[in-house]
Structures are given as structure tokens and as C-alpha cells.
XYZ file of C-alpha atoms in Angstrom:
506
model
C 33.549 -107.029 -7.761
C 33.430 -105.373 -11.181
C 37.100 -105.763 -12.147
C 39.958 -107.761 -10.710
C 42.221 -110.766 -11.114
C 40.060 -113.584 -12.333
C 39.374 -116.427 -14.694
C 36.943 -116.721 -17.545
C 35.886 -118.719 -20.559
C 35.593 -117.646 -24.167
C 32.452 -119.323 -25.481
C 31.799 -119.752 -29.180
C 30.154 -122.048 -31.668
C 30.757 -123.709 -35.037
C 27.315 -123.548 -36.702
C 27.987 -126.391 -39.139
C 28.516 -128.765 -36.201
C 25.125 -128.087 -34.588
C 22.985 -131.204 -34.237
C 19.437 -130.053 -35.122
C 17.930 -132.685 -32.832
C 19.852 -131.247 -29.873
C 19.721 -127.551 -30.764
C 16.956 -126.597 -28.333
C 18.694 -128.334 -25.441
C 22.012 -126.742 -26.436
C 20.472 -123.263 -26.427
C 18.923 -123.898 -23.017
C 22.322 -124.792 -21.555
C 23.950 -121.790 -23.249
C 21.325 -119.564 -21.671
C 21.893 -120.963 -18.182
C 25.681 -121.246 -18.413
C 26.334 -117.761 -19.764
C 23.545 -115.746 -18.179
C 22.800 -114.401 -21.654
C 19.364 -115.145 -23.178
C 19.344 -118.014 -25.645
C 17.826 -115.728 -28.274
C 21.082 -113.757 -28.440
C 23.144 -116.867 -29.155
C 20.606 -118.148 -31.665
C 20.446 -114.905 -33.640
C 24.243 -114.580 -33.587
C 24.911 -117.848 -35.374
C 21.709 -117.706 -37.421
C 22.955 -114.485 -39.020
C 26.175 -116.272 -39.962
C 24.387 -119.337 -41.323
C 24.251 -123.016 -40.384
C 26.670 -123.872 -43.186
C 29.502 -121.914 -41.536
C 32.252 -124.372 -40.609
C 34.311 -121.841 -38.672
C 34.341 -120.531 -35.114
C 31.812 -117.824 -34.224
C 32.471 -116.027 -30.895
C 29.436 -115.727 -28.647
C 30.350 -114.372 -25.223
C 32.907 -114.299 -22.410
C 31.780 -115.733 -19.079
C 33.333 -115.626 -15.618
C 34.602 -119.057 -14.595
C 32.596 -119.002 -11.374
C 29.407 -118.565 -13.411
C 30.076 -121.175 -16.070
C 31.834 -123.883 -14.048
C 28.637 -125.569 -12.768
C 27.534 -126.057 -16.382
C 30.923 -126.801 -17.942
C 30.497 -130.528 -18.544
C 27.002 -130.133 -19.939
C 28.111 -127.326 -22.232
C 31.119 -129.069 -23.755
C 29.044 -132.196 -24.397
C 27.697 -130.407 -27.478
C 30.209 -130.726 -30.306
C 29.322 -127.350 -31.788
C 30.057 -125.412 -28.589
C 33.680 -124.412 -28.006
C 34.890 -123.268 -24.587
C 38.384 -121.819 -24.048
C 39.834 -120.816 -20.678
C 41.677 -117.550 -20.047
C 42.838 -115.641 -16.980
C 44.109 -112.210 -16.052
C 42.311 -108.965 -15.328
C 38.654 -109.954 -15.626
C 35.737 -107.590 -16.193
C 32.323 -108.607 -14.919
C 30.507 -105.693 -16.606
C 30.404 -104.039 -20.008
C 33.484 -101.920 -19.384
C 31.640 -98.674 -19.957
C 31.220 -98.136 -16.233
C 34.830 -99.017 -15.368
C 36.877 -98.328 -18.484
C 39.320 -100.880 -19.853
C 42.974 -101.690 -20.457
C 44.528 -102.745 -23.750
C 47.914 -103.591 -25.215
C 50.564 -100.952 -25.815
C 50.618 -100.191 -29.536
C 53.910 -100.133 -31.500
C 53.866 -96.351 -31.807
C 53.384 -96.057 -28.026
C 56.212 -98.338 -26.906
C 58.778 -95.567 -26.483
C 56.398 -93.375 -24.469
C 55.289 -96.107 -22.098
C 58.697 -97.726 -21.597
C 60.070 -94.314 -20.572
C 57.336 -94.281 -17.915
C 58.487 -97.657 -16.614
C 56.000 -99.928 -18.378
C 57.041 -103.165 -20.025
C 56.261 -103.305 -23.737
C 54.004 -106.352 -23.306
C 51.803 -104.771 -20.644
C 48.250 -103.548 -21.041
C 47.633 -99.929 -20.103
C 44.475 -98.029 -19.062
C 42.495 -96.435 -21.861
C 39.334 -95.016 -20.349
C 37.066 -94.615 -17.353
C 37.987 -95.416 -13.792
C 40.859 -97.560 -15.065
C 42.470 -94.408 -16.461
C 41.449 -92.038 -13.666
C 42.662 -94.366 -10.895
C 45.741 -95.775 -12.627
C 48.079 -94.350 -9.993
C 46.214 -96.442 -7.402
C 45.578 -99.560 -9.492
C 49.032 -99.955 -11.048
C 50.802 -100.739 -7.790
C 54.388 -99.761 -7.174
C 56.964 -100.984 -9.650
C 60.205 -102.533 -8.456
C 63.364 -101.066 -9.959
C 67.104 -101.532 -9.635
C 70.175 -99.727 -10.959
C 73.266 -101.847 -11.675
C 76.865 -101.029 -12.542
C 78.148 -103.334 -15.299
C 81.506 -103.590 -16.991
C 82.042 -103.516 -20.750
C 81.285 -107.233 -21.079
C 77.984 -106.924 -19.252
C 79.210 -108.414 -16.014
C 77.428 -106.957 -12.994
C 79.843 -105.199 -10.684
C 77.561 -103.566 -8.131
C 74.022 -102.670 -7.243
C 73.853 -98.896 -7.044
C 70.310 -98.749 -5.788
C 66.934 -100.419 -5.811
C 63.315 -99.613 -5.098
C 61.053 -102.406 -3.874
C 57.720 -102.951 -5.562
C 54.337 -103.057 -3.906
C 50.793 -104.278 -4.556
C 48.009 -102.125 -5.941
C 45.463 -100.250 -3.901
C 41.818 -101.327 -4.029
C 39.285 -98.941 -5.537
C 35.669 -99.335 -4.437
C 33.030 -97.735 -6.651
C 29.686 -96.227 -5.756
C 28.003 -98.425 -8.374
C 25.347 -100.900 -7.312
C 26.210 -104.045 -9.272
C 22.643 -105.333 -9.491
C 21.286 -101.961 -10.552
C 24.125 -101.548 -13.047
C 23.323 -104.893 -14.670
C 19.613 -104.077 -14.790
C 20.266 -100.684 -16.367
C 22.550 -102.174 -19.001
C 20.063 -104.931 -19.817
C 17.221 -102.414 -20.105
C 19.035 -100.155 -22.582
C 20.714 -102.902 -24.619
C 18.116 -102.995 -27.400
C 18.566 -99.266 -28.075
C 21.404 -96.913 -28.751
C 21.347 -94.775 -25.674
C 22.238 -94.440 -22.027
C 20.968 -94.783 -18.472
C 22.271 -92.837 -15.475
C 21.147 -93.493 -11.899
C 22.252 -91.163 -9.097
C 21.628 -91.108 -5.386
C 19.488 -87.983 -5.267
C 20.818 -86.449 -2.074
C 24.550 -87.187 -2.391
C 25.626 -87.385 -6.054
C 26.705 -91.024 -5.865
C 26.599 -92.691 -9.296
C 24.686 -95.935 -8.729
C 24.536 -97.024 -12.372
C 25.883 -95.748 -15.663
C 25.008 -97.779 -18.742
C 25.661 -97.065 -22.396
C 24.485 -98.990 -25.429
C 25.877 -100.509 -27.481
C 28.266 -101.733 -24.830
C 31.366 -103.840 -25.270
C 33.222 -106.668 -23.600
C 36.528 -105.322 -22.205
C 37.776 -108.898 -21.840
C 38.250 -108.856 -25.617
C 41.370 -106.747 -25.029
C 42.967 -109.658 -23.147
C 45.368 -111.310 -25.626
C 44.866 -114.671 -23.875
C 41.139 -114.589 -24.612
C 40.401 -116.857 -27.589
C 37.462 -114.685 -28.636
C 39.845 -111.740 -29.020
C 41.297 -113.492 -32.072
C 37.931 -113.235 -33.820
C 36.361 -109.953 -32.811
C 37.339 -106.553 -31.421
C 35.366 -103.551 -30.131
C 37.747 -101.380 -32.149
C 36.352 -102.745 -35.421
C 32.697 -102.432 -34.394
C 31.059 -99.777 -36.595
C 28.488 -99.060 -33.859
C 31.265 -97.365 -31.846
C 30.650 -99.202 -28.555
C 33.670 -97.570 -26.884
C 31.836 -94.235 -26.952
C 30.204 -93.663 -23.565
C 26.861 -92.082 -24.348
C 26.144 -91.422 -20.666
C 29.036 -88.978 -20.256
C 30.046 -88.052 -23.808
C 26.807 -88.243 -25.781
C 25.451 -84.726 -26.421
C 21.759 -84.514 -27.237
C 18.928 -82.002 -27.576
C 16.884 -82.291 -24.394
C 13.451 -81.870 -25.925
C 10.469 -81.593 -23.609
C 12.448 -82.366 -20.444
C 13.815 -78.839 -20.893
C 10.325 -77.510 -20.125
C 11.262 -77.897 -16.445
C 13.841 -75.131 -16.954
C 11.457 -73.005 -19.008
C 8.808 -73.290 -16.293
C 11.386 -72.174 -13.716
C 12.423 -69.206 -15.870
C 8.817 -68.213 -16.467
C 7.933 -68.260 -12.781
C 11.128 -66.503 -11.692
C 10.543 -63.753 -14.253
C 7.412 -62.647 -12.429
C 5.565 -62.598 -15.745
C 3.907 -65.938 -15.016
C 2.503 -67.568 -11.886
C 1.383 -71.129 -11.139
C -2.183 -69.886 -11.698
C -1.444 -68.444 -15.160
C -3.447 -70.195 -17.873
C -3.068 -70.847 -21.579
C -5.392 -72.497 -24.062
C -3.326 -75.364 -25.462
C -4.526 -76.113 -28.984
C -2.955 -77.983 -31.889
C -1.297 -74.876 -33.333
C 0.856 -72.053 -31.982
C 0.290 -69.003 -34.173
C 1.873 -66.167 -32.169
C 4.867 -65.971 -34.542
C 2.638 -65.016 -37.488
C 2.704 -63.219 -39.852
C 6.504 -63.241 -40.148
C 7.199 -66.619 -38.538
C 5.953 -70.182 -38.944
C 3.062 -71.985 -37.311
C 4.361 -74.402 -34.676
C 2.512 -77.482 -33.463
C 1.720 -79.400 -30.319
C 2.455 -83.106 -30.014
C -1.295 -83.750 -29.850
C -1.582 -82.505 -33.441
C 0.780 -85.186 -34.713
C -0.962 -87.866 -32.655
C -4.348 -86.796 -33.952
C -3.111 -86.745 -37.547
C -1.821 -90.272 -37.092
C -4.510 -91.846 -34.916
C -7.471 -89.492 -35.177
C -8.322 -89.675 -31.478
C -6.097 -87.131 -29.664
C -7.862 -83.862 -28.797
C -5.838 -80.781 -27.819
C -5.228 -80.322 -24.103
C -7.326 -77.159 -23.762
C -7.116 -74.585 -20.965
C -4.201 -75.367 -18.626
C -2.446 -73.732 -15.711
C 1.337 -73.618 -15.995
C 1.882 -76.726 -13.800
C -0.775 -78.508 -15.857
C 1.093 -77.401 -18.968
C 4.141 -79.295 -17.712
C 1.971 -82.271 -16.776
C 0.566 -82.391 -20.323
C 3.883 -81.325 -21.897
C 1.971 -78.718 -23.899
C 4.288 -77.266 -26.549
C 2.246 -74.075 -27.194
C 2.297 -73.166 -23.473
C 6.094 -73.217 -23.455
C 6.420 -71.607 -26.887
C 4.317 -68.823 -25.377
C 6.675 -68.474 -22.401
C 9.752 -68.344 -24.633
C 8.264 -65.763 -26.987
C 6.803 -63.639 -24.182
C 10.134 -63.442 -22.342
C 11.850 -62.526 -25.625
C 9.365 -59.750 -26.326
C 9.790 -58.360 -22.801
C 13.568 -58.114 -23.116
C 14.204 -61.266 -21.069
C 15.427 -63.496 -23.879
C 18.517 -64.623 -21.935
C 16.582 -65.717 -18.860
C 15.944 -69.256 -20.133
C 19.527 -69.970 -21.352
C 20.947 -68.431 -18.168
C 18.706 -70.735 -16.117
C 20.080 -73.681 -18.126
C 23.703 -72.885 -17.235
C 23.605 -74.441 -13.789
C 26.870 -75.978 -12.613
C 26.019 -79.669 -12.537
C 29.628 -80.660 -11.857
C 32.009 -82.827 -13.825
C 32.591 -86.527 -13.270
C 36.229 -85.871 -14.198
C 36.643 -84.867 -10.567
C 34.614 -87.839 -9.386
C 36.347 -90.825 -10.951
C 35.646 -90.763 -14.701
C 37.831 -88.686 -17.035
C 35.901 -88.685 -20.334
C 33.038 -86.232 -20.310
C 31.534 -83.788 -22.793
C 30.554 -80.284 -21.720
C 27.277 -79.889 -23.582
C 26.166 -76.631 -25.173
C 23.797 -73.846 -24.158
C 23.314 -71.042 -26.707
C 24.898 -67.822 -25.471
C 22.056 -65.735 -26.878
C 19.006 -67.123 -28.703
C 19.261 -64.072 -30.937
C 15.806 -63.982 -32.480
C 12.194 -64.874 -31.829
C 12.057 -68.308 -33.424
C 15.253 -69.473 -31.686
C 13.940 -68.292 -28.300
C 10.614 -69.971 -28.933
C 12.207 -73.280 -29.933
C 14.670 -73.213 -27.038
C 11.712 -73.096 -24.645
C 10.889 -76.716 -25.555
C 14.513 -77.881 -25.620
C 15.132 -77.647 -29.358
C 17.622 -75.591 -31.329
C 21.298 -75.310 -30.399
C 20.967 -76.791 -26.909
C 22.961 -79.999 -26.241
C 23.300 -81.881 -22.949
C 24.728 -85.162 -21.666
C 22.592 -87.684 -19.747
C 24.876 -87.243 -16.720
C 24.310 -83.478 -16.697
C 20.562 -84.024 -16.869
C 20.710 -86.483 -13.962
C 22.596 -84.007 -11.761
C 20.071 -81.278 -12.580
C 17.019 -83.473 -11.925
C 18.572 -84.571 -8.624
C 18.758 -80.916 -7.585
C 15.112 -80.391 -8.497
C 14.193 -83.363 -6.335
C 16.372 -82.701 -3.297
C 15.392 -79.094 -2.732
C 17.844 -77.327 -5.029
C 21.326 -78.617 -4.127
C 23.612 -79.396 -7.063
C 25.806 -82.305 -5.994
C 28.998 -83.315 -7.753
C 28.479 -86.734 -9.424
C 31.040 -89.191 -8.031
C 31.924 -92.819 -8.764
C 34.608 -93.433 -6.131
C 33.303 -94.743 -2.812
C 36.639 -95.561 -1.222
C 40.285 -96.228 -2.035
C 42.090 -98.551 0.370
C 45.809 -99.327 0.544
C 47.235 -102.871 0.881
C 47.646 -102.128 4.598
C 43.933 -101.216 4.877
C 44.635 -97.512 5.206
C 41.815 -95.414 3.731
C 43.359 -93.173 1.087
C 40.128 -91.631 -0.145
C 36.569 -91.739 1.189
C 33.373 -90.605 -0.505
C 31.950 -87.371 0.778
C 29.202 -85.360 -0.950
C 30.483 -82.281 -2.771
C 28.133 -79.342 -3.294
C 28.638 -77.402 -6.534
C 25.939 -74.829 -5.909
C 22.195 -74.433 -5.760
C 19.475 -73.958 -8.343
C 18.860 -70.228 -8.914
C 15.144 -70.451 -8.125
C 12.918 -69.726 -5.152
C 11.486 -72.431 -2.887
C 8.007 -71.549 -4.183
C 9.043 -72.067 -7.812
C 10.763 -75.325 -6.950
C 7.715 -76.633 -5.085
C 5.482 -75.833 -8.055
C 7.808 -77.724 -10.408
C 8.016 -80.702 -8.055
C 4.228 -80.900 -7.803
C 3.865 -80.680 -11.583
C 6.412 -83.471 -12.086
C 4.441 -85.628 -9.669
C 1.302 -84.966 -11.720
C 3.176 -86.141 -14.837
C 3.406 -89.545 -13.169
C 0.161 -89.795 -11.187
C -2.526 -87.617 -12.764
C -4.535 -89.586 -15.318
C -3.763 -86.854 -17.904
C -0.041 -86.916 -17.132
C 2.169 -88.066 -19.988
C 3.711 -90.899 -17.915
C 0.644 -91.930 -15.923
C -0.192 -94.811 -18.247
C 2.875 -96.631 -16.930
C 3.400 -95.143 -13.470
C -0.079 -94.066 -12.370
C -0.362 -96.748 -9.691
C 3.320 -97.162 -8.890
C 3.903 -98.031 -5.202
C 6.686 -95.431 -4.827
C 6.181 -91.656 -4.968
C 7.750 -90.573 -8.240
C 8.212 -87.217 -9.948
C 9.191 -87.217 -13.599
C 9.088 -85.815 -17.099
C 8.831 -87.415 -20.499
C 10.627 -85.922 -23.466
C 10.882 -86.212 -27.219
C 13.720 -84.414 -29.001
C 13.648 -83.838 -32.751
C 16.948 -84.501 -34.513
C 16.124 -83.756 -38.163
C 17.440 -85.558 -41.201
C 14.295 -87.643 -41.490
C 15.276 -89.627 -38.384
C 12.922 -90.600 -35.592
C 13.244 -88.351 -32.528
C 15.201 -89.266 -29.426
C 13.164 -90.389 -26.444
C 13.950 -89.073 -22.936
C 12.586 -90.036 -19.551
C 13.680 -88.581 -16.217
C 12.351 -89.365 -12.767
C 13.234 -89.185 -9.098
C 11.786 -90.941 -6.080
C 10.606 -89.023 -3.036
C 10.177 -91.522 -0.221
C 12.465 -89.961 2.405
C 13.499 -93.383 3.698
C 17.099 -93.302 5.018
C 17.289 -97.081 4.650
C 16.497 -96.766 0.937
C 17.912 -93.461 -0.338
C 15.957 -91.656 -3.026
C 17.351 -91.970 -6.523
C 17.259 -90.222 -9.892
C 16.953 -92.125 -13.166
C 17.644 -90.605 -16.577
C 17.169 -92.575 -19.787
C 17.747 -91.604 -23.395
C 16.983 -93.907 -26.313
C 18.313 -92.572 -29.599
C 15.818 -92.371 -32.460
C 13.323 -94.457 -30.497
C 10.382 -92.173 -31.228
C 7.795 -91.299 -28.628
């Protein structure tokens, strides 16, 4: 269960009351009782200072998790544990959305809809999308009173009813692992079932604790996601719009092959510099140039076929494709290839989603050349990228991403059941697709592939692409990684993983 009626504890600490002789033991118990590494708790109060004689909130913990350690935890004077109950969230809230109190300016609107002023209402995510199922049926009655308020008759009434149960496609273990993995970055992780569109995990960092919107939670008195300058309520997986960088070379390769100008056997000498824009345009550079300038030991990739160009992520190869198509009157082929209908999660259980941006017309040589490596005016969301990569992996079918597995009534009637929805197919031939798939496998397994250092001996067949996207302003580039498995095991469906880490460099 990710959300439901439950009980929890608000855990905090008063740094000035910490016994230095017992601090290590206290941190060990905090680690075990909360499921959060002791380093997090330590850094939290260390940043405040040991002299602080006031309460510092640490974390909210489900009662079922903390109860076995309760007595040990409260034996430390510095640790404060406060019980609360209500709608309890076992995740970060980004995958489910959250509810919060009706604000004064909203009272009139919500009371007209039948809400009580003291209720909490859905604000985002599945909570908002599925509110008509999760709210239950409100009881109501209409009375006839006299002038003194005495009830004379009941004119009508409507009985209430319990809420429906919404089951999500998310895998709880995978969701927790994805969130933990991305927590030290600003960024997002999306995991899809490759051949159906099921969303198995959707993590965004920084995340937030939706239990902090529960007014009975003691920690809510001390901290709020609304005041967090890192904007944790912003779901980077569905609303973050980013340049795609070198992952876009998959699309450029497809456009190049479909144009008939290039074949899988076409070759290009990948050197440090791309000079084809001279004399009127700038010299552009390969990533090996920057590595060699920094480390002095990165030679250029040399003569490469087009699939090898993707394997090595050779910038000049793809600059060459972009410029060549422009010069041959095919400048819209790459952006048109990028406008595949990946499908919106608004129809699949999650209402907040950005649309991304593909330039309508690159317009001139430099823009077309830059677009070929995913730079310029192109913006995408991690969810859109995941849906596209899934189509590359499954043979070309663009599945609608969906988060709702099943909705069941209180009488166990199935109101909604997951079924794959096809939005279209990739506009490329089977031969082009096979060439791209093979090249993405070489990225992972060939010793010269850009991801082989990590995945070269991985026990699962993987196809992937690394990516670095420049953002300007003197900031480090965003780091992308996309991959899909290709095992064909019906007992363990193939998946797609997309990760973006903002300003994480290469």
C-alpha cells in the first residue's frame, strides 16, 4: 500500500539534549527504526548545531515500521516521538500526489461542492485524478425547519458510501529504489514496462513528505514542503522539460537512415573538431576534445560506421547528418521524426504533465546542426523519453503510459482495469529500427561503448544510450541515461529506465 488510512510517528530531536557518550548508539537506533540512513539524521542536526535547545524535525515513519524499536528510541532523551493518524503516505508523494487543507480563500468554492471546511482536498497526482473514486459518497439530508430552527420534516436524504480502492501499476520496491538512487541529485527516474506502458516507478528529487500536510503531524508545525526553496512539489519526471543531449542521436540516426542519404555502412572520420560550417559558421567539438583537454589521454574516435557513431556518441558524425539533411532540403526531417505521439499520462492516472517542445523549423544551418545532437530549442520530459525508448525496444509500438492498474468498488466490482493503449508506431522501417537497436546494445556491451565501463558484463541483455545536455549559464551539463532490457521472459517483463540528473556533469 502506498496511501491509505494509517498511523505514523513524527520523529525529531533536540540537539542540546544529545548525550555524546550515547550518540553513536542513538544514531544506530534511528537508522534501524526509521529506515533512513543515520548519516541523514546526523547531518540534519549537525547543520543546526549541538547548542540548539529546540525541536528539529527529522522524519515521519509508519507505525508498523517504528513500533518494534519504539522503547529503544524513546530511551534517548534527545529523541522525540509523536504519534499521529489519518491518511498515511508510505512514499514521497510525488508518485501519488497529496492532499492538504482547504485554504481560507478556497472555503466558499469547496463548501459549495459539498466539502467541509476542515477537510483536506487533493492537490496533485493520482490523488487529484482519482478523487471521484477516492472521496467516497457523501451523505446529505434536506430538512424543513420553522423560524425558530425547529425541525419539522425531512424532505429528502442521500446515504453516504465508502471510497473505491485504486490500485496502481507501481512496483513499491522498485519505486523506493528509484527514489533512493536519485535522492542525492536534482532529477528524475522513470521506469516503464516496455511492452505495455505500465509505469513501474516514477521518482523525482528533491522529493517531499506528504504526511507534512496532516495537521495532526507534530512535524508539520516545524516544516512544510511549501516553504522549501528547492521546490520539491515540482514533479521533474512529468513536468521537468530538458534538452535531451546525446540521447537525441537515436532520433537523428533514424532520420538519417530513413532519408536514404545514409546507410548503416556509411562512414565518417570522427575527429576532435567539426569544421563543415566554416567559413561562415563556428567550429564545433566532439566530447573527446574536452576529455583530452582535461585529462590528456582521450584520442578521437576515428573512422566509424553510423551505428558505431551512436555507440561512441560521436558529435561530428551527427553534426554531419544534421547539416547534410539541411543542405539537401530535408531540414525538417529530424524535428518531424521527434514529434512522435508518446501519449500523455493525464489519460493514464496523473494530471500534471508538460508537453515539451520541438522546434517547428530549425531555420538555419547552425540550428539544424545543433538539433542533431539534441541541443538548441528542443525540450522533453523524462516520461516522454521513456515512452519513446520503450517503442524503440519493443519493435516500434508507442504505448500510452498508465499508472492505474485497477479500480475496485466497495462491493468488489471492477470499475476500471488496466489494458495497454496504443498511440501509434514509430515512423521508421524495421531495418532502421534493427540497426538502432543493435547500436544501442553496442553502447552497453562493446568495449568502446560509452556505457560499457559499467554494463559491459551485465547479466541481462541491455540496450542503452548515454547523454550529456549543455544548459549554458556556466552550469554543469545535465546527465541522461536511458536503457531497456531485452530478455523476452514473460515471467519478468522487459523494462525501460530513464534517468536525468540535473547539472551532474558527464
